[in-house]
mmCIF file of C-alpha atoms in Angstrom:
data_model
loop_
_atom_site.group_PDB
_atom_site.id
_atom_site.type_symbol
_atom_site.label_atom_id
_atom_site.label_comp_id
_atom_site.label_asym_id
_atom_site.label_seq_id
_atom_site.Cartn_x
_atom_site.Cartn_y
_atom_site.Cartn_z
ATOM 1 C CA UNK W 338 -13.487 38.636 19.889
ATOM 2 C CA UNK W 339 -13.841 42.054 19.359
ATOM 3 C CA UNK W 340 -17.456 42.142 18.361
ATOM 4 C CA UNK W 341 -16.881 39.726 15.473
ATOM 5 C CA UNK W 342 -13.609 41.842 14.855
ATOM 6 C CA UNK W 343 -11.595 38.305 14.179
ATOM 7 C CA UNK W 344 -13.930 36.311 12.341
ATOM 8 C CA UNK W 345 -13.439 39.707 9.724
ATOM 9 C CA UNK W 346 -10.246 39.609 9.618
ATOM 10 C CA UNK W 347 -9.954 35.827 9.217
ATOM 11 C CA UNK W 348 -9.866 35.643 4.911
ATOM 12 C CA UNK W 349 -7.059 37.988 5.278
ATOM 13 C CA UNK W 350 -5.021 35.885 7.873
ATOM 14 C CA UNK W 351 -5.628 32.852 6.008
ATOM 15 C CA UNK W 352 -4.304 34.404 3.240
ATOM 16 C CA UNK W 353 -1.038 35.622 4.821
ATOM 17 C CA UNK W 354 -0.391 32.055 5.905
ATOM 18 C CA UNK W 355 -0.820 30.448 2.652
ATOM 19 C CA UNK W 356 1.441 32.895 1.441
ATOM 20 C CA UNK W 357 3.902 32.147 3.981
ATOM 21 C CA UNK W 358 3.650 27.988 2.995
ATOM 22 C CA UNK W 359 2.436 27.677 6.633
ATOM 23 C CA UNK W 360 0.116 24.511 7.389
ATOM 24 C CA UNK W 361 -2.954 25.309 9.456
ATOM 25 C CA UNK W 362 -6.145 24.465 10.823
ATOM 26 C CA UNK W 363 -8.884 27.388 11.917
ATOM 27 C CA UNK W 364 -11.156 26.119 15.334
ATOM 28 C CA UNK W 365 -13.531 29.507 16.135
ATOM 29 C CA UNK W 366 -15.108 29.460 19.136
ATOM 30 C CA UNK W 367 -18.438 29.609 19.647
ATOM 31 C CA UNK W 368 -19.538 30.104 23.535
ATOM 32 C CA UNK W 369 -17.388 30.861 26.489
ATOM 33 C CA UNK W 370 -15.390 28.657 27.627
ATOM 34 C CA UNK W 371 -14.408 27.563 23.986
ATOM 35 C CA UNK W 372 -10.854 29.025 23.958
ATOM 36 C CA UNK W 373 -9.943 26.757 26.815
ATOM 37 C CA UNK W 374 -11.350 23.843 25.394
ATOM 38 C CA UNK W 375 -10.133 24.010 22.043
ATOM 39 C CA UNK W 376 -6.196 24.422 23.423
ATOM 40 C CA UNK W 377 -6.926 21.117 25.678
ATOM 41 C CA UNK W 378 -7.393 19.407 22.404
ATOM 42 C CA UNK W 379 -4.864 20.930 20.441
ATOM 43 C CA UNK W 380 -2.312 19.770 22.902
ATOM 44 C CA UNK W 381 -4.073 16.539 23.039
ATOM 45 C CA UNK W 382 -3.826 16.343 19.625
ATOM 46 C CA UNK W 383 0.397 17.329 19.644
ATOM 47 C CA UNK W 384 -0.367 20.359 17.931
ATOM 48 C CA UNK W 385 3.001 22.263 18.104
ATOM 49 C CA UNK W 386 1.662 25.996 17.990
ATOM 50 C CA UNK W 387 -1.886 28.085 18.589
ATOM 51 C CA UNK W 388 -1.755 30.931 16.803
ATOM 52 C CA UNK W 389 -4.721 32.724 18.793
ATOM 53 C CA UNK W 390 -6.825 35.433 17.102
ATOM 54 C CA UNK W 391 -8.516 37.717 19.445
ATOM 55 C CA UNK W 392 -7.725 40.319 22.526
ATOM 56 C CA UNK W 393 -6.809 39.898 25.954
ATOM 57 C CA UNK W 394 -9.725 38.062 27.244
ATOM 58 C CA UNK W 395 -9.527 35.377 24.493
ATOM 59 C CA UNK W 396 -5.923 34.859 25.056
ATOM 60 C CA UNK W 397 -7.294 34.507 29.066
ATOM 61 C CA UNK W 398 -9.215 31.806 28.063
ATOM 62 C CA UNK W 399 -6.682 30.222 26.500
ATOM 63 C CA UNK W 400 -4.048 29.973 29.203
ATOM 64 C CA UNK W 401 -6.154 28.156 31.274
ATOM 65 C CA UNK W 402 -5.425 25.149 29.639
ATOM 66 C CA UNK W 403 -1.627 25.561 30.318
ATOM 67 C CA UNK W 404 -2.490 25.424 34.512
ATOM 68 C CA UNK W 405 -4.270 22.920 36.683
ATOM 69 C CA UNK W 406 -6.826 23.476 39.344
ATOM 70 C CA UNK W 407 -3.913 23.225 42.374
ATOM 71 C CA UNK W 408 -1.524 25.870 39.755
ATOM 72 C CA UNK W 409 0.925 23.676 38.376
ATOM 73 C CA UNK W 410 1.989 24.391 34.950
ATOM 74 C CA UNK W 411 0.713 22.132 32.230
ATOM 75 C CA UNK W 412 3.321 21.566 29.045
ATOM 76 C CA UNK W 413 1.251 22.371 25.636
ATOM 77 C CA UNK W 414 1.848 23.879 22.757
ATOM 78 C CA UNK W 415 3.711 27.242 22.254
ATOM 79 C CA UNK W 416 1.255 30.504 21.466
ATOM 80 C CA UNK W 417 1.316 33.244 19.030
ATOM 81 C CA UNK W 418 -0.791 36.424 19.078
ATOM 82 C CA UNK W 419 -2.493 38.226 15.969
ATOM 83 C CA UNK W 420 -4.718 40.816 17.622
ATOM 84 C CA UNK W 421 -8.064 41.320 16.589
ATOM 85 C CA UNK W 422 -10.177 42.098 19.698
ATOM 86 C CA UNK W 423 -11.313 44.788 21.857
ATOM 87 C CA UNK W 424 -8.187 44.648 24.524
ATOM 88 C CA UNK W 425 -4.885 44.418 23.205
ATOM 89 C CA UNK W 426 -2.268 45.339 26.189
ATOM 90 C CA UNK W 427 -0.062 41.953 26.031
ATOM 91 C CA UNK W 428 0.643 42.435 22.460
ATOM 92 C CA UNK W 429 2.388 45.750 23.681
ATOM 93 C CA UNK W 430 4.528 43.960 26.033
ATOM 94 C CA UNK W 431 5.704 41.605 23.361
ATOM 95 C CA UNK W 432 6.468 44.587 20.893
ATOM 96 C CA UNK W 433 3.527 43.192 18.513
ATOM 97 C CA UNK W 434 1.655 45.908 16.733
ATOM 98 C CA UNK W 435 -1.802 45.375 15.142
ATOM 99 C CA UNK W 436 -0.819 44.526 11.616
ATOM 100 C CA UNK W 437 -1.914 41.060 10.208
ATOM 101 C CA UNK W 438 1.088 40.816 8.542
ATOM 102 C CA UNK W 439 3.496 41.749 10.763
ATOM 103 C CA UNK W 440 1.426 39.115 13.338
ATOM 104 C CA UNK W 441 1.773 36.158 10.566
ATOM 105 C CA UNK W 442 5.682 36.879 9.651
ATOM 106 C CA UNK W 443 6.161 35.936 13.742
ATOM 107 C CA UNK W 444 4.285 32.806 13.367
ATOM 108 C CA UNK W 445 6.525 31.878 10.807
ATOM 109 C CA UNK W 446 10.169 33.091 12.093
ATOM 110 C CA UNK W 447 9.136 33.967 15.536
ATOM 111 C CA UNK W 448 11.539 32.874 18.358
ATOM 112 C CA UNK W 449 9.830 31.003 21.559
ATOM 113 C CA UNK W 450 10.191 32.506 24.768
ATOM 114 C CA UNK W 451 9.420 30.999 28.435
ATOM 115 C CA UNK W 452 6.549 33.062 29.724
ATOM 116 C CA UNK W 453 5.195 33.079 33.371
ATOM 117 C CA UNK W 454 1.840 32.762 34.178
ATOM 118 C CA UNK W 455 -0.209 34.015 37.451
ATOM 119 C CA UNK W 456 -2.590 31.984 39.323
ATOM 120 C CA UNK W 457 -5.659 33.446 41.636
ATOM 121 C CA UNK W 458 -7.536 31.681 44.007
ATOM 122 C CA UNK W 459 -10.510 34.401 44.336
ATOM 123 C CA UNK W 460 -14.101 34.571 45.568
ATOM 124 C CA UNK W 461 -16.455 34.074 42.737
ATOM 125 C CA UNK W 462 -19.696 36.259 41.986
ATOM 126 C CA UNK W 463 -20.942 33.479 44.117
ATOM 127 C CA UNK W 464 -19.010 34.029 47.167
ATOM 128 C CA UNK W 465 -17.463 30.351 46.405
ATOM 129 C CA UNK W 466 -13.790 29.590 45.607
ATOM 130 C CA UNK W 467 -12.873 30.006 42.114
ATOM 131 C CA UNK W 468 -9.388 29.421 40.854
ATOM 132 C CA UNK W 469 -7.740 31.384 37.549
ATOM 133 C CA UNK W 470 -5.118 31.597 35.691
ATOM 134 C CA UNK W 471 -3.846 35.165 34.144
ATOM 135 C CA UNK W 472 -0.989 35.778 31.324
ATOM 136 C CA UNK W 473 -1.186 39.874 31.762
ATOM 137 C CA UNK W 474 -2.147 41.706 34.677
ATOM 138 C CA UNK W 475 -4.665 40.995 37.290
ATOM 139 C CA UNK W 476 -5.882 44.688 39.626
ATOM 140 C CA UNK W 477 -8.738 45.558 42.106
ATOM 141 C CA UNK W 478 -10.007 48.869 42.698
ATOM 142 C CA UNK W 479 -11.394 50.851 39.695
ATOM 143 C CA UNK W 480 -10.009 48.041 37.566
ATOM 144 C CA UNK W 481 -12.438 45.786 38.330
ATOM 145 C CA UNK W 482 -15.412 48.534 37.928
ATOM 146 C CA UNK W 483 -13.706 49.961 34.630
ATOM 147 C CA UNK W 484 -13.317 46.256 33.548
ATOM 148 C CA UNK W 485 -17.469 45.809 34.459
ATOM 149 C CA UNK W 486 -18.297 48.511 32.502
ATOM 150 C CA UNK W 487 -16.285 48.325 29.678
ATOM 151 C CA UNK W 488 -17.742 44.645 28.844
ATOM 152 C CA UNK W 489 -21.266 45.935 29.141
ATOM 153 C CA UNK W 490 -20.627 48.420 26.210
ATOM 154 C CA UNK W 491 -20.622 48.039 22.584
ATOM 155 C CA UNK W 492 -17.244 46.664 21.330
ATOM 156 C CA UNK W 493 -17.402 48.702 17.904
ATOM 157 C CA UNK W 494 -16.076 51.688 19.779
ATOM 158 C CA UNK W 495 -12.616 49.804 19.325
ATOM 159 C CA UNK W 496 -9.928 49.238 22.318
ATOM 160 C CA UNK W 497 -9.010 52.304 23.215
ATOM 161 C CA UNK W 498 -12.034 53.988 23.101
ATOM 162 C CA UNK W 499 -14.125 51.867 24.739
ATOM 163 C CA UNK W 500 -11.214 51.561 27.936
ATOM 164 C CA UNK W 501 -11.310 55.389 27.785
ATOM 165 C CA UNK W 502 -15.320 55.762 28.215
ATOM 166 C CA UNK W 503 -15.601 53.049 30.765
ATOM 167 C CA UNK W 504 -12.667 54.612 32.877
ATOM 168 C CA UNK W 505 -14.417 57.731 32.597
ATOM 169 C CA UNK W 506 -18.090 56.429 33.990
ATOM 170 C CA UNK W 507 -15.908 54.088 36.844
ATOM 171 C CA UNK W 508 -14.725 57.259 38.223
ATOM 172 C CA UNK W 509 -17.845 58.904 38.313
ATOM 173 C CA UNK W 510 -18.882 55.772 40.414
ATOM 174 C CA UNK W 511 -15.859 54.178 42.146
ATOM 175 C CA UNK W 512 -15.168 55.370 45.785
ATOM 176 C CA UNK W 513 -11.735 54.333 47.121
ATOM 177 C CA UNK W 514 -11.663 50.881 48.777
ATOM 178 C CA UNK W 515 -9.715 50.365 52.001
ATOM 179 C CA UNK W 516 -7.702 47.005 51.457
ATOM 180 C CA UNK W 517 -5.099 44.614 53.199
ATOM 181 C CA UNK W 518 -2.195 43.664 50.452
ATOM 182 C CA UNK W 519 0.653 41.283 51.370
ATOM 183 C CA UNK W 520 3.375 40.621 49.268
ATOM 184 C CA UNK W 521 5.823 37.631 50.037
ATOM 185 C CA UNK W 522 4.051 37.872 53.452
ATOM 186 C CA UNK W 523 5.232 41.175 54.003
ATOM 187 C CA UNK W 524 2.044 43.717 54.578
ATOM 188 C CA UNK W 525 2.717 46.292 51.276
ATOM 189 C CA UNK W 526 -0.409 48.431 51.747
ATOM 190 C CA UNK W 527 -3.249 48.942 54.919
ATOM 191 C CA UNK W 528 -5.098 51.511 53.462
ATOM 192 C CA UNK W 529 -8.203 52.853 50.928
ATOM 193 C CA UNK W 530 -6.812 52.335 47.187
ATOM 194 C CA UNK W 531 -7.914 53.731 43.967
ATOM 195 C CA UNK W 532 -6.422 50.544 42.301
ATOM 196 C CA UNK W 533 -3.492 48.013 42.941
ATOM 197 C CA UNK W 534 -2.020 46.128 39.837
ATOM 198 C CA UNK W 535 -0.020 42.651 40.176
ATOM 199 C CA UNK W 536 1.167 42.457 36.951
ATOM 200 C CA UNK W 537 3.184 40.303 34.745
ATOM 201 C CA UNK W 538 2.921 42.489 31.177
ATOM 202 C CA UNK W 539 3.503 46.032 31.412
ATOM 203 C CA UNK W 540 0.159 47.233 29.802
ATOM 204 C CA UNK W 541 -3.711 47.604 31.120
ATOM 205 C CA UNK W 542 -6.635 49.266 30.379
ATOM 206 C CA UNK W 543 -6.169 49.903 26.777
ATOM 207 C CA UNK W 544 -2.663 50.892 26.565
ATOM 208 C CA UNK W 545 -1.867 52.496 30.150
ATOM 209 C CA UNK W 546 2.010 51.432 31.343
ATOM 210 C CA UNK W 547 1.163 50.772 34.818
ATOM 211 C CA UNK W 548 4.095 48.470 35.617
ATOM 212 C CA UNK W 549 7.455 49.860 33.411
ATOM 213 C CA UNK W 550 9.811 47.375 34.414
ATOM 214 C CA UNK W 551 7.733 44.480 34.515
ATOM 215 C CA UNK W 552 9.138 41.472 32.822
ATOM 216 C CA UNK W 553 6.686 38.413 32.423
ATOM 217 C CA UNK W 554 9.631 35.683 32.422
ATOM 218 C CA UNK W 555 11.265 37.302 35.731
ATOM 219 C CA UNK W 556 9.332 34.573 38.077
ATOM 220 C CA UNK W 557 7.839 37.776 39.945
ATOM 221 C CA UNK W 558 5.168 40.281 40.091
ATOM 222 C CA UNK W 559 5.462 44.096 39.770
ATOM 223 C CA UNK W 560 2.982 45.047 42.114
ATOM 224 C CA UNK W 561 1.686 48.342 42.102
ATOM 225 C CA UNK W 562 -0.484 50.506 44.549
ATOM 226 C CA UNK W 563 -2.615 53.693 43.911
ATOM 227 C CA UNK W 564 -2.977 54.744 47.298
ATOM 228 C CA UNK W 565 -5.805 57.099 48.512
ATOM 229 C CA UNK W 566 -6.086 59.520 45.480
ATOM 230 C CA UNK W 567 -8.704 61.830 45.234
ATOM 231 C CA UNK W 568 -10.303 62.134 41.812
ATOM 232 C CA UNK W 569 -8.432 65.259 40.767
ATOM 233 C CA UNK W 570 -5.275 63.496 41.185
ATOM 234 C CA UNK W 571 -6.161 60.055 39.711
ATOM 235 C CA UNK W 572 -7.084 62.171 36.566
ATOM 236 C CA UNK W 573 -3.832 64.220 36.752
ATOM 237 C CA UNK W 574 -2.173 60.855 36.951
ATOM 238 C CA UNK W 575 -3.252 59.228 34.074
ATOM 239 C CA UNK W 576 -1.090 60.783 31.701
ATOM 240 C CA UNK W 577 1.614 59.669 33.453
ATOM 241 C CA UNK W 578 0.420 56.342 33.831
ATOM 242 C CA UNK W 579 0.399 55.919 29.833
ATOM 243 C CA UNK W 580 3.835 56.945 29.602
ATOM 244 C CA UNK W 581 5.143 54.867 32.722
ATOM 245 C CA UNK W 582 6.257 58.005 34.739
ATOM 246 C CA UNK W 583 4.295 57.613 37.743
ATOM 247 C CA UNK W 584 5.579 54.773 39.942
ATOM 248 C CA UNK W 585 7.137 57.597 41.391
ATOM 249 C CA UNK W 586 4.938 59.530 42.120
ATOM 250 C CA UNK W 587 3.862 60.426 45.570
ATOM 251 C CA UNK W 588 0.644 57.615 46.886
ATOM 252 C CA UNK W 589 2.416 55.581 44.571
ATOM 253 C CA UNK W 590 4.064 52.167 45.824
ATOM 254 C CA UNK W 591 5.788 49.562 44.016
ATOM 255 C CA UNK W 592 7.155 45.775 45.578
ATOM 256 C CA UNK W 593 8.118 42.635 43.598
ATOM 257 C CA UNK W 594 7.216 39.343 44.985
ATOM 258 C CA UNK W 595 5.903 35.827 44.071
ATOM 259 C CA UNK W 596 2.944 35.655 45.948
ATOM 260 C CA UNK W 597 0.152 38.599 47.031
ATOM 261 C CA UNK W 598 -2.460 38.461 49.292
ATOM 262 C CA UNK W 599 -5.327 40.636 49.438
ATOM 263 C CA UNK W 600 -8.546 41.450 51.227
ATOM 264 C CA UNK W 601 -11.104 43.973 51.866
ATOM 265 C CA UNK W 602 -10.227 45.790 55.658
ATOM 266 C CA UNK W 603 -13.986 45.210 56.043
ATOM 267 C CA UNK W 604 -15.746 42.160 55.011
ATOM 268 C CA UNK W 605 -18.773 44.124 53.823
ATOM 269 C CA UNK W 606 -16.826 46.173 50.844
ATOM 270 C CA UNK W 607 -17.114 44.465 47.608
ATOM 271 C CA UNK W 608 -13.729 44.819 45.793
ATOM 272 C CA UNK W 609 -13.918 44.017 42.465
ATOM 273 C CA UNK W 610 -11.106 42.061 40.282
ATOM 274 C CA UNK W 611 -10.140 43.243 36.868
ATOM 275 C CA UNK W 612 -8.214 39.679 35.506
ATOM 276 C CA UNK W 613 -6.906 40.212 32.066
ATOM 277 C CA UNK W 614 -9.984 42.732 30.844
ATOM 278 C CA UNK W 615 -12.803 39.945 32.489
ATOM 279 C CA UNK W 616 -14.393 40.424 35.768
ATOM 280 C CA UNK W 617 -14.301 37.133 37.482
ATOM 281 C CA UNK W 618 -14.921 37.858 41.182
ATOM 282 C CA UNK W 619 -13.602 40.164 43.926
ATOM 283 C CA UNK W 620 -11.666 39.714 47.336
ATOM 284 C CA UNK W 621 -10.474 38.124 48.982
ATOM 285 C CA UNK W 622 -7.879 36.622 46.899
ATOM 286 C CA UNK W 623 -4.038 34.737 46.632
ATOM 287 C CA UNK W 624 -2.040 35.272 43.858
ATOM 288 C CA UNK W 625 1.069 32.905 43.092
ATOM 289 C CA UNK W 626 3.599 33.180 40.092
ATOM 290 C CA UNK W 627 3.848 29.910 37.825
ATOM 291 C CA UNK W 628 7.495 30.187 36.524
ATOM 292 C CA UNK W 629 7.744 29.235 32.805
ATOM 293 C CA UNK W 630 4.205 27.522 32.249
ATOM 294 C CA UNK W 631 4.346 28.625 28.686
ATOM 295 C CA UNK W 632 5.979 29.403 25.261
ATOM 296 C CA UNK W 633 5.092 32.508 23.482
ATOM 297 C CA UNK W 634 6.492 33.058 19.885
ATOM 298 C CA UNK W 635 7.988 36.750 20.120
ATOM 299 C CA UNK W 636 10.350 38.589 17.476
ATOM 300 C CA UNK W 637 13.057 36.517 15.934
#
């Protein structure tokens, strides 16, 4: 994670555990994939907590393990956070800065909370079915572009920086898609977007608030729409979009719901998905909230 980022900051983590008289085992990944793998055993094993070092797409990996292949939760053991990769916009919604300290002293006197999770059902770079889960946010529009670029550039930029540069060359690029969103069966948008969020956390895209009130153990989405901006107003929005003050905004819609559906208005447009910072596909796809799948430790 974050271009060895975690494996650097491991002898310091360590450290602050010992200190703290708290009993643990390191497992580093090695390929992708990994993540997943390593929390099957853990909860085969009874582990009681993962204590997962890395950014947003390592926790992605992760969750996995916590839903099947039809979306039904799957009980395993509760998860902790100490950042230490390129994307960090769930620790935001859980109030965790980037210290390591402040990351171990949660481990140790955190409090568990019930978490939701999102499951997709999405068209793979293949064109075949692939099925995901997602602990943060999940978009499609420039997301998925920004998302494609960002993981194609060098990770020592940091977080921030690195969001900031690839959102800057996806707009060069991007031209709005026109798109066909349900949400609870109810048609929420017909029309070309410049992105639409379903989001769980609050944060995307390297700290941007694009969902204010969302609330990840609510058992709902926060959906929301950029409509048909041009590029002078997506960049006059963005300000607002880091300090949460643009849902609203005018081309800017907002719906809660437990399941979205979305597709391209014309099968030929390739709409790609931003999942958690990775790029796993684009529409069509069904998104479906799994209430309470897992436990995340969060300030006691």
């Amino acid at each position: 994670a974050g271009a060895g980022a975690a494996l650097r900051r491991l002898p310091e983590v360590r450290a602050a555990l010992r200190k703290l008289g708290v009993e643990h085992d390191v497992a580093e990944t090695q390929a992708p994939g990994d993540a997943a793998r390593l929390a099957v055993e853990a909860r085969e094993d009874g582990v009681p907590l993962i204590a997962v070092m890395g950014g947003d797409g390592t926790l992605n990996e992760v969750v996995q393990a916590y839903v099947d292949a039809d979306g039904n939760a799957v009980a395993g053991p509760e998860l902790a956070v100490i950042p230490s990769g390129t994307g960090g916009d769930f620790k935001r919604t859980i109030g965790l800065g980037g210290g390591v300290d402040e990351a171990v002293a949660r481990v140790r006197t955190g409090t568990p909370k019930a978490h939701d999770l999102g499951f997709l059902r999405l068209t793979g770079h293949d064109r075949k079915q692939v099925t995901k889960a997602f602990l943060n946010i999940t978009s499609f529009g420039i997301g998925g572009v920004t998302d494609m670029l960002v993981n194609d550039a060098p990770k020592w930029l940091g977080g921030k920086a690195s969001f900031f540069l690839g959102s800057a060359r996806a707009m060069l690029r991007y031209r709005n898609q026109a798109v066909r969103v349900r949400v609870d069966g109810a048609i929420f948008v017909e029309q070309p977007v410049f992105n639409v969020a379903m989001a769980n956390g609050r944060f995307f895209g390297g700290g941007m608030m694009i969902a204010p009130d969302a609330d990840p153990s609510d058992g709902q989405f926060d959906v929301v729409a950029l409509g048909d901006l041009t590029k002078v107003e997506a960049l006059s929005l963005s300000s607002k979009i880091y300090e949460g003050t643009h849902v609203a905004t005018p081309k800017v819609k907002h719906a809660r719901g437990k399941i979205v559906e979305a597709r391209p208005v014309r099968s030929s447009q390739k709409v790609r998905i931003d999942m958690d910072g990775e790029t796993p596909g684009r529409l069509p796809l069904t998104a479906k909230v799994v209430p309470r799948a897992l436990s995340v430790i969060t300030r006691g």
